[in-house]
Tab-separated table of C-alpha atoms in Angstrom:
chain	number	residue	atom	x	y	z
A	1	MET	CA	68.453	108.109	199.775
A	2	PRO	CA	68.814	107.492	196.002
A	3	SER	CA	71.083	109.767	194.112
A	4	ARG	CA	69.832	112.247	191.612
A	5	ARG	CA	71.304	110.195	188.749
A	6	GLU	CA	69.462	107.054	189.862
A	7	THR	CA	66.198	109.004	190.117
A	8	LEU	CA	66.600	110.351	186.604
A	9	ASP	CA	67.408	106.890	185.236
A	10	ARG	CA	64.344	105.409	186.967
A	11	ARG	CA	62.057	108.151	185.625
A	12	LEU	CA	63.532	107.761	182.161
A	13	SER	CA	62.932	103.999	182.141
A	14	GLU	CA	59.346	104.554	183.397
A	15	ALA	CA	58.748	107.080	180.600
A	16	LYS	CA	60.109	104.620	178.023
A	17	ALA	CA	57.867	101.861	179.358
A	18	THR	CA	54.843	104.184	179.240
A	19	ALA	CA	55.686	105.264	175.670
A	20	ASP	CA	56.053	101.620	174.582
A	21	GLN	CA	52.687	100.761	176.139
A	22	SER	CA	51.118	103.747	174.397
A	23	LYS	CA	52.600	102.670	171.018
A	24	ASP	CA	51.271	99.145	171.551
A	25	ARG	CA	47.779	100.501	172.331
A	26	VAL	CA	47.875	102.695	169.178
A	27	ARG	CA	49.020	99.724	167.030
A	28	GLN	CA	46.302	97.541	168.513
A	29	ALA	CA	43.606	100.184	167.934
A	30	SER	CA	44.823	100.746	164.373
A	31	ALA	CA	44.818	96.999	163.668
A	32	GLU	CA	41.248	96.715	165.010
A	33	ARG	CA	40.076	99.626	162.816
A	34	LEU	CA	41.826	98.118	159.801
A	35	THR	CA	40.149	94.749	160.407
A	36	ARG	CA	36.773	96.499	160.684
A	37	ALA	CA	37.396	98.534	157.526
A	38	LEU	CA	38.478	95.481	155.527
A	39	ALA	CA	35.357	93.656	156.645
A	40	ALA	CA	33.134	96.476	155.321
A	41	PRO	CA	30.855	95.090	152.592
A	42	THR	CA	31.235	97.904	150.026
A	43	PRO	CA	34.276	99.724	148.657
A	44	HIS	CA	32.543	103.036	149.492
A	45	GLU	CA	32.604	102.194	153.196
A	46	GLN	CA	36.222	101.070	152.889
A	47	LEU	CA	37.107	104.392	151.237
A	48	ALA	CA	35.412	106.277	154.075
A	49	ALA	CA	37.626	104.413	156.537
A	50	LEU	CA	40.734	105.929	154.921
A	51	ASP	CA	39.930	109.203	156.721
A	52	ASP	CA	40.039	107.512	160.141
A	53	PRO	CA	42.738	109.341	162.174
A	54	ILE	CA	43.450	106.267	164.306
A	55	LEU	CA	44.800	104.247	161.361
A	56	SER	CA	48.589	104.157	161.186
A	57	ARG	CA	50.401	104.909	157.931
A	58	ALA	CA	51.157	101.244	157.287
A	59	ASP	CA	47.530	100.211	157.924
A	60	ARG	CA	46.249	103.082	155.762
A	61	ARG	CA	48.550	101.882	152.937
A	62	ARG	CA	47.214	98.308	153.267
A	63	LEU	CA	43.645	99.609	153.123
A	64	ARG	CA	44.425	101.732	150.050
A	65	GLU	CA	45.910	98.703	148.289
A	66	LYS	CA	42.876	96.574	149.145
A	67	VAL	CA	40.413	99.256	148.021
A	68	GLY	CA	42.422	99.905	144.848
A	69	VAL	CA	42.326	96.227	143.933
A	70	SER	CA	38.587	95.990	144.583
A	71	LEU	CA	37.826	99.110	142.512
A	72	ALA	CA	40.017	98.083	139.561
A	73	PRO	CA	38.035	97.110	136.458
A	74	PRO	CA	38.150	93.428	135.616
A	75	ALA	CA	40.943	92.457	133.236
A	76	ARG	CA	39.828	91.974	129.641
A	77	SER	CA	41.019	89.047	127.618
A	78	THR	CA	42.666	89.469	124.220
A	79	SER	CA	39.709	87.815	122.490
A	80	GLU	CA	37.420	90.502	123.946
A	81	LEU	CA	39.774	93.219	122.709
A	82	LYS	CA	39.832	91.704	119.210
A	83	ARG	CA	36.064	91.447	119.233
A	84	ASP	CA	35.820	95.066	120.311
A	85	LEU	CA	38.142	96.159	117.480
A	86	ALA	CA	36.074	94.283	114.906
A	87	ALA	CA	32.867	95.772	116.331
A	88	ARG	CA	34.354	99.287	116.253
A	89	LEU	CA	35.429	98.842	112.623
A	90	ARG	CA	31.977	97.591	111.637
A	91	LEU	CA	30.402	100.576	113.398
A	92	ARG	CA	32.716	103.051	111.651
A	93	LEU	CA	32.020	101.484	108.253
A	94	ALA	CA	28.281	101.589	108.952
A	95	ARG	CA	28.487	105.312	109.825
A	96	TRP	CA	30.795	106.198	106.908
A	97	ARG	CA	29.196	108.470	104.354
A	98	PRO	CA	31.394	109.120	101.303
A	99	ASN	CA	31.997	112.810	100.668
A	100	PRO	CA	32.619	113.518	96.953
A	101	PHE	CA	35.176	116.229	97.737
A	102	HIS	CA	37.177	113.866	99.967
A	103	LEU	CA	37.026	111.143	97.326
A	104	VAL	CA	38.401	113.519	94.647
A	105	VAL	CA	41.186	114.762	96.934
A	106	SER	CA	42.084	111.200	97.914
A	107	GLY	CA	42.167	110.149	94.241
A	108	LEU	CA	44.419	113.070	93.312
A	109	ALA	CA	46.764	112.346	96.213
A	110	ALA	CA	46.942	108.649	95.277
A	111	SER	CA	47.640	109.410	91.610
A	112	ALA	CA	50.370	111.924	92.570
A	113	LEU	CA	51.967	109.362	94.849
A	114	LEU	CA	51.854	106.645	92.188
A	115	GLY	CA	53.263	109.063	89.585
A	116	THR	CA	56.149	109.988	91.884
A	117	ILE	CA	56.931	106.349	92.589
A	118	GLY	CA	56.781	105.514	88.862
A	119	LEU	CA	59.065	108.420	87.960
A	120	ALA	CA	61.589	107.430	90.619
A	121	TRP	CA	61.457	103.792	89.465
A	122	SER	CA	62.024	104.699	85.838
A	123	HIS	CA	65.046	106.862	86.711
A	124	THR	CA	66.651	104.347	89.064
A	125	GLY	CA	69.612	102.539	87.547
A	126	ARG	CA	69.504	98.755	87.321
A	127	GLY	CA	72.368	96.686	88.644
A	128	VAL	CA	74.571	94.928	86.057
A	129	ILE	CA	77.595	92.630	86.260
A	130	VAL	CA	80.469	92.504	83.794
A	131	THR	CA	80.406	88.927	82.400
A	132	ARG	CA	83.682	88.962	80.481
A	133	ALA	CA	86.672	91.241	80.431
A	134	CYS	CA	85.946	94.298	78.327
A	135	GLY	CA	88.730	96.131	76.545
A	136	PRO	CA	89.927	99.427	77.876
A	137	VAL	CA	87.041	101.827	78.449
A	138	GLN	CA	87.182	105.550	79.062
A	139	LEU	CA	85.852	106.431	82.541
A	140	VAL	CA	84.552	109.955	82.984
A	141	MET	CA	85.077	110.892	86.637
A	142	PRO	CA	82.662	113.188	88.538
A	143	ASP	CA	85.186	116.033	88.255
A	144	ALA	CA	85.090	115.639	84.399
A	145	SER	CA	88.567	114.100	84.208
A	146	SER	CA	89.046	110.956	82.127
A	147	ARG	CA	90.781	107.624	82.872
A	148	SER	CA	91.295	104.417	80.956
A	149	LEU	CA	90.305	101.147	82.675
A	150	VAL	CA	89.958	97.458	81.751
A	151	LEU	CA	86.766	96.049	83.329
A	152	GLN	CA	87.304	92.599	84.813
A	153	ALA	CA	84.616	89.894	84.876
A	154	GLY	CA	82.467	90.105	88.033
A	155	THR	CA	82.675	93.903	88.358
A	156	GLN	CA	79.366	95.359	89.543
A	157	ALA	CA	77.977	98.556	88.031
A	158	VAL	CA	74.770	100.525	87.599
A	159	LEU	CA	73.047	100.734	84.197
A	160	ARG	CA	72.402	104.399	83.316
A	161	GLY	CA	71.106	104.155	79.757
A	162	ARG	CA	71.367	102.518	76.320
A	163	GLU	CA	72.940	104.171	73.312
A	164	GLY	CA	72.604	101.781	70.372
A	165	ALA	CA	74.928	98.773	70.769
A	166	THR	CA	76.664	100.366	73.758
A	167	VAL	CA	75.454	100.894	77.278
A	168	ARG	CA	76.282	103.731	79.678
A	169	ILE	CA	77.230	102.349	83.094
A	170	ALA	CA	78.262	103.985	86.347
A	171	LEU	CA	81.005	102.604	88.596
A	172	TRP	CA	81.555	103.721	92.166
A	173	ALA	CA	84.933	105.382	92.728
A	174	PRO	CA	85.812	105.733	96.434
A	175	ARG	CA	86.130	109.348	97.613
A	176	ALA	CA	85.142	110.603	94.139
A	177	GLY	CA	81.597	109.387	93.392
A	178	TYR	CA	80.186	107.625	90.322
A	179	ALA	CA	82.332	107.468	87.188
A	180	THR	CA	80.518	106.771	83.912
A	181	ALA	CA	81.664	104.799	80.867
A	182	LEU	CA	80.330	103.496	77.535
A	183	VAL	CA	80.637	99.684	77.324
A	184	PRO	CA	79.557	97.154	74.653
A	185	GLN	CA	76.219	95.640	75.612
A	186	ASP	CA	77.392	92.022	75.237
A	187	CYS	CA	79.878	92.477	78.133
A	188	LEU	CA	77.098	92.911	80.708
A	189	ALA	CA	74.337	90.876	82.308
A	190	LEU	CA	71.539	92.210	84.532
A	191	ARG	CA	71.739	91.261	88.182
């Protein structure tokens, strides 16, 4: 007579074999349903097959991918996109009706912008280079102190204004800011 252990082992192996057979039957049934769903002529019928409870997760994923690819709109070429942009612009220009109020506001905004740019341009210093050594000049530092300095040829500065035969320039002083000085005009050349 077989022992209790042997009986349990035999029953366990039979149960495993039965479970494996059952899994194989489910896989086979799912594969058959997937094949049938993929062979469906319309995407609507393929979508309806997604609700089939017999399909396994992997087969349902494959069907979703296939249906998603078939429902995706066809890819558009760049020439079509450019053509569409040109057509949209032509349509907008054809529908555009000028509103006098908008034209006046746009004109005022443009003139204010141009005036601001012109004002900033006129108050921006021009770059100059010292062409020959200038005698000692008095630098006025940002803290209102004064220093004497000999400008060497090749020194770069910013032109701040003209005062007769002399020119007011600004030189950058590290950790202090711009120092200004009056220099003879013939010492400088515009950059």
